[in-house]
Amino acid sequence: MEQTEKDKMYMRRCLQLARCGQLTARPNPMVGAVIVSEEGRIIGEGYHIRCGEGHAEVNAFASVKPQDGALLSKSTMYVSLEPCSHYGRTPPCADLIVSKGVRRVVVGCVDPFAKVKGRGIQRLRDAGIEVTVGVLEKECLELNSRFMTFNTHNRPYVTLKWCQTANGFIDDNFRPVALSTPFTQMLVHKLRAENDAILVGRVTAERDKPQLNVRLWAGRDPMRIVIDRNRPFAPEADFSKPIVPQLMKWLYGQGVQSLLVEGGAETHRSFLAENGCWDELRVEISPRTVGGGTAAPQIPASAELCDRKEYDGNIILTYRHV
Ligand code: AOF
Ligand code: ZN
C-alpha cells in the first residue's frame, strides 16, 4: 500500500492523541482520530478517553465547529484503529462515519476484536467511502500491543521483569542487596500500572513479601497472583500438565489482557521454557557485582533487543519475542 507523507503525518497525530487515553481507556484500546478538510486543515480531533464513553471518532466529530460542518463531505478521517462495526457499550463508529459522509477514511490497523475484525472497513467500503488501511501499521499495532495480543492469541500479553547484578545474579547469597535505584523503582511501578495482573512465585512472595501494588506512579493496582506448584490457582488447574498454558487460558477467561511476571528465577524459567509463553523481557542490570547468588535467567535466542536505557548507571534492556 502506498503511504504518502501526508497520510503518515496525520496518522502520527492520531497516535499522539491516542496516548492521552493511556491511563483511562483500558480495557479498551487507545485510539486517536483526526478529520482533515480538502485543503489540508485539521477541522476535528478526538481520542478514546474512557471505556464506556465515546470512541475516538465520536469525539473527533463532536469537536468540528458548526462553521466547518459543510467541509465534512470532502474531508478525510484518519483513525489509528479500524472503526468499530458492533453495538458494544457504544453504537458502531462505522455507521456514524457513513452518516457524516466523509469522502475518505485512512485506518492505521485492523481491529482484531472478534466482533469487528474487518467488518468496520467493509461497512465503509460498502457505503462507497474510499478506505486506505495500514498507514503506520506497525506503530498502531505496537501502541496497543496488550489489546492486540489478547484479542489475536486469546491470552494476555506477558512481560517478564527482573533485575540482576553486572555478573548475572538476581540476589546475594550472603546479605540482602538493593539492585534497583529509587528512579528505576519508580519505573517498575509505572510498569505495574500498565498491566492488568502481576504474578510472583510462592518462594518470592514468602521471602521478599512484595506488596505488588502501585505506590510510586499514578494508576490502578493490578490483580495480584501468587503461583504455588502445590496449590491450584483455580479449581480446574491440573498439575500433572504444564501449568502456563492453563494459567493463560484462565487469565483470558478473567479478561486479563496483560500480565507482569516479577519472579523469582524459577517462575521466570517456567515462562521462558520451550512451551512457555512471553512477549517482552525487561531486564535491569545494576553495576554492582556479588560473590554468588541465584543465577539470573538466560536471555533466549528468540529475544530481540529493542530498547536500551541507562539511568544513574543502571541499564534497562527491553527485548521482544521474535
Ligand atoms: C473504535 N474507536 O476509539 C475504540 C474502539 O464497548 P465499546 O462500545 O466501547 O466497544 C469496545 C470495542 O470497540 C473494543 O474492544 C475495540 O474493539 C473497539 N474500540 N473502536 O472504533 C475507538 N476504542
Ligand atoms: Zn467505535
XYZ file of C-alpha atoms and ligand atoms in Angstrom:
346
model
C 0.000 0.000 0.000
C 1.270 3.453 -0.862
C 1.735 5.639 2.200
C 2.019 9.297 1.401
C 3.994 11.547 3.738
C 0.792 13.480 4.375
C -1.083 10.334 5.441
C 1.753 9.388 7.783
C 1.834 12.860 9.288
C -1.885 12.846 10.177
C -1.641 9.253 11.438
C 1.226 10.327 13.706
C -1.118 12.928 15.156
C -3.711 10.167 15.740
C -1.103 8.167 17.673
C -0.209 11.213 19.733
C -3.879 11.776 20.598
C -4.466 8.073 21.316
C -1.744 8.050 24.001
C -3.701 10.615 26.017
C -6.010 7.719 26.961
C -3.206 5.587 28.373
C -4.371 5.546 31.983
C -8.126 5.592 31.381
C -9.103 3.751 28.161
C -8.379 0.231 29.464
C -9.636 -2.414 28.859
C -10.460 -0.632 25.601
C -7.592 0.198 23.243
C -6.044 3.665 22.938
C -7.370 5.229 19.731
C -6.934 8.661 18.134
C -8.805 10.257 15.204
C -8.268 13.362 13.089
C -10.537 14.940 10.444
C -8.756 16.815 7.650
C -10.505 19.114 5.193
C -9.871 19.015 1.430
C -7.352 21.853 1.666
C -5.432 20.043 4.423
C -6.680 21.779 7.549
C -7.420 19.750 10.686
C -11.073 20.508 11.460
C -11.624 17.879 14.154
C -9.657 15.745 16.602
C -10.510 13.234 19.292
C -9.340 10.233 21.247
C -10.943 7.470 23.272
C -10.840 8.806 26.801
C -12.652 6.245 28.913
C -14.059 2.760 28.450
C -17.843 3.044 28.171
C -17.687 6.576 26.765
C -17.408 7.904 23.188
C -14.872 6.374 20.839
C -12.179 8.476 19.176
C -14.287 9.063 16.046
C -17.299 10.269 18.079
C -15.131 12.781 19.922
C -13.472 13.941 16.687
C -16.842 14.655 15.004
C -18.089 16.396 18.145
C -15.093 18.751 18.013
C -15.875 20.047 14.495
C -17.036 23.660 14.671
C -20.508 24.335 13.176
C -18.983 26.633 10.534
C -16.762 23.750 9.332
C -19.614 21.241 9.108
C -20.071 21.808 5.381
C -16.449 20.731 4.781
C -17.081 17.172 6.028
C -18.311 15.810 2.692
C -14.910 16.422 1.100
C -12.762 15.607 4.119
C -10.676 12.611 5.185
C -10.878 10.902 8.550
C -7.686 9.383 9.948
C -8.070 6.837 12.730
C -5.368 4.686 14.343
C -7.680 1.636 14.698
C -10.373 0.301 12.394
C -13.718 1.950 13.226
C -15.980 -0.446 15.117
C -18.997 -2.073 13.487
C -20.752 -3.517 16.542
C -23.020 -2.372 19.329
C -20.880 -2.573 22.465
C -21.115 -0.058 25.249
C -21.487 2.479 22.405
C -23.002 2.332 18.869
C -20.894 1.493 15.755
C -18.447 4.209 14.650
C -18.564 2.935 11.053
C -22.278 3.893 10.883
C -21.531 7.316 12.327
C -18.801 7.924 9.718
C -21.167 6.868 6.911
C -23.875 9.214 8.227
C -21.409 12.129 8.381
C -20.491 11.481 4.751
C -16.714 11.930 4.766
C -15.062 11.150 1.430
C -12.129 9.009 2.588
C -11.064 7.099 5.689
C -7.442 6.199 6.496
C -7.057 3.381 9.033
C -3.865 2.556 10.944
C -4.568 -1.109 11.626
C -7.378 -3.653 11.637
C -9.190 -4.267 14.951
C -8.643 -7.961 15.875
C -11.622 -7.891 18.294
C -13.864 -10.751 17.112
C -16.967 -8.551 16.759
C -15.135 -6.106 14.439
C -12.206 -7.760 12.567
C -12.547 -6.096 9.159
C -16.321 -5.554 9.307
C -15.906 -1.843 10.079
C -13.749 -1.344 6.982
C -16.182 -3.377 4.866
C -19.125 -1.277 6.016
C -17.340 1.938 4.989
C -16.435 0.497 1.577
C -19.986 -0.782 1.055
C -21.176 2.788 1.596
C -18.844 3.983 -1.178
C -16.200 5.567 1.041
C -12.599 5.241 -0.134
C -10.670 3.379 2.585
C -6.892 3.115 2.940
C -5.660 0.575 5.515
C -2.218 0.147 7.102
C -0.710 3.629 7.378
C 1.934 3.412 10.169
C 0.507 -0.030 10.849
C 3.462 -1.234 12.957
C 3.268 1.799 15.254
C -0.520 1.471 15.559
C -0.271 -2.224 16.475
C 2.551 -1.590 18.928
C 0.655 1.168 20.704
C -1.943 -1.404 21.773
C 0.287 -4.499 21.906
C -1.548 -5.779 25.004
C -5.033 -5.390 23.488
C -3.769 -6.877 20.175
C -2.183 -9.948 21.794
C -5.237 -10.586 23.965
C -7.627 -10.452 21.005
C -5.352 -12.199 18.476
C -3.940 -15.039 20.604
C -6.644 -15.302 23.289
C -4.179 -14.844 26.140
C -2.646 -11.901 27.993
C 0.486 -10.100 26.805
C 3.258 -11.366 29.101
C 6.175 -9.249 30.321
C 8.923 -10.893 32.382
C 10.796 -8.438 34.554
C 13.890 -8.963 36.643
C 16.858 -7.043 37.998
C 20.336 -8.552 38.059
C 23.906 -7.729 39.058
C 26.569 -6.948 36.459
C 27.846 -10.525 36.925
C 24.470 -12.182 36.377
C 22.871 -12.819 39.787
C 19.459 -11.694 40.963
C 20.402 -11.711 44.665
C 23.341 -12.161 47.023
C 23.861 -15.427 48.891
C 25.193 -13.589 51.914
C 23.147 -10.452 52.527
C 20.151 -8.528 51.196
C 21.198 -6.389 48.254
C 19.362 -3.447 46.652
C 19.922 -3.516 42.893
C 17.302 -1.026 41.660
C 17.707 2.706 42.201
C 14.905 4.961 43.512
C 14.343 6.089 39.912
C 14.202 2.614 38.342
C 11.926 1.558 41.224
C 9.527 4.240 40.076
C 9.659 2.844 36.534
C 8.707 -0.577 37.924
C 5.601 0.995 39.456
C 4.789 2.598 36.100
C 5.061 -0.842 34.504
C 2.770 -2.296 37.195
C 0.205 0.429 36.472
C 0.279 -0.544 32.778
C -0.521 -4.210 33.479
C -3.820 -5.839 34.437
C -2.213 -8.534 36.616
C 1.083 -9.166 38.338
C 2.461 -12.586 39.242
C 5.220 -13.925 41.506
C 6.159 -17.414 42.642
C 5.414 -18.585 46.183
C 9.100 -18.524 47.228
C 9.471 -14.876 46.174
C 6.192 -13.950 47.868
C 7.273 -15.507 51.169
C 10.869 -14.336 51.120
C 10.523 -10.772 49.788
C 6.926 -10.109 50.879
C 6.411 -7.699 47.956
C 3.265 -5.551 48.091
C 2.865 -5.784 44.289
C 0.836 -2.590 44.106
C 1.269 0.839 42.520
C 2.648 3.369 45.007
C 5.259 5.379 43.115
C 3.230 6.118 39.965
C -0.330 7.088 39.006
C -2.785 4.372 38.019
C -4.601 1.377 39.332
C -3.245 -1.640 41.215
C -3.032 -4.815 39.119
C -4.691 -8.081 40.166
C -2.094 -9.920 42.304
C -1.328 -13.566 41.707
C 0.997 -15.842 43.686
C 1.629 -19.126 41.935
C 2.344 -22.172 44.066
C 3.064 -25.538 42.456
C 1.282 -27.307 45.339
C -1.893 -25.275 45.266
C -4.168 -24.906 42.244
C -4.765 -21.302 41.090
C -8.272 -22.337 40.004
C -10.387 -25.470 40.624
C -9.743 -26.659 37.050
C -5.913 -26.463 37.320
C -4.214 -29.793 36.552
C -0.680 -30.003 37.963
C 0.099 -33.168 36.009
C 0.269 -30.980 32.866
C 2.381 -27.870 32.060
C 0.870 -25.056 34.055
C 1.495 -21.942 31.936
C -0.989 -22.697 29.082
C -3.661 -23.446 31.687
C -2.898 -20.250 33.528
C -3.055 -18.260 30.265
C -6.443 -19.758 29.464
C -7.741 -18.921 32.917
C -6.428 -15.335 32.728
C -8.036 -14.909 29.305
C -11.341 -16.027 30.800
C -10.889 -13.421 33.532
C -10.398 -10.703 30.879
C -6.776 -10.093 31.920
C -5.134 -8.504 28.855
C -1.634 -8.155 30.290
C 0.480 -9.964 32.869
C 3.679 -8.769 34.512
C 5.849 -11.547 35.972
C 8.170 -10.284 38.703
C 9.967 -13.503 39.587
C 11.695 -15.311 41.009
C 14.156 -17.064 38.746
C 12.266 -20.399 38.783
C 8.986 -18.724 37.844
C 10.714 -16.826 35.020
C 12.253 -20.054 33.753
C 8.843 -21.707 33.578
C 7.614 -18.855 31.340
C 10.817 -18.956 29.253
C 10.782 -22.760 28.858
C 10.144 -24.277 25.466
C 6.400 -24.468 25.963
C 6.404 -21.279 27.966
C 4.957 -18.044 26.983
C 6.236 -14.485 26.987
C 6.156 -11.384 24.775
C 8.566 -8.965 26.377
C 11.581 -9.104 28.710
C 12.559 -6.138 30.808
C 15.975 -6.717 32.331
C 17.572 -4.203 34.655
C 21.325 -4.518 35.135
C 22.921 -2.922 38.167
C 26.630 -2.049 38.033
C 27.090 -3.960 41.338
C 28.655 -7.397 41.489
C 28.210 -10.081 44.186
C 30.252 -13.148 45.186
C 27.415 -15.540 44.423
C 23.651 -15.882 44.443
C 20.724 -17.098 42.365
C 21.638 -17.043 38.672
C 19.559 -14.700 36.510
C 17.555 -16.390 33.727
C 19.296 -16.762 30.350
C 18.104 -14.455 27.586
C 16.682 -16.878 24.979
C 17.780 -16.809 21.327
C 14.237 -15.797 20.350
C 14.660 -12.458 22.182
C 15.438 -9.366 20.121
C 16.839 -6.314 21.868
C 14.607 -3.341 21.053
C 15.451 -0.729 23.665
C 18.350 0.206 25.952
C 18.183 2.967 28.555
C 20.640 3.971 31.235
C 19.705 5.737 34.469
C 22.433 6.578 37.011
C 24.488 3.552 35.965
C 21.588 1.059 35.931
C 20.797 -0.230 32.443
C 17.307 -1.309 31.383
C 17.167 -3.617 28.389
C 13.866 -4.404 26.677
C 13.542 -7.449 24.444
C 10.654 -8.624 22.265
C 9.863 -12.205 21.378
C 10.544 -12.807 17.681
C -13.244 2.451 17.640
N -12.792 3.595 18.185
O -11.941 4.755 19.873
C -12.218 2.448 20.180
C -12.630 1.230 19.559
O -17.837 -1.366 24.365
P -17.426 -0.331 23.351
O -18.583 0.202 22.562
O -16.581 0.768 23.933
O -16.522 -1.094 22.274
C -15.260 -1.587 22.637
C -14.574 -2.178 21.443
O -14.518 -1.214 20.381
C -13.118 -2.547 21.743
O -12.991 -3.884 22.167
C -12.458 -2.337 20.385
O -12.665 -3.448 19.566
C -13.219 -1.158 19.827
N -12.564 0.082 20.260
N -13.107 1.278 18.313
O -13.783 2.470 16.540
C -12.294 3.660 19.426
N -11.757 2.474 21.439
Zn -16.093 2.761 17.686
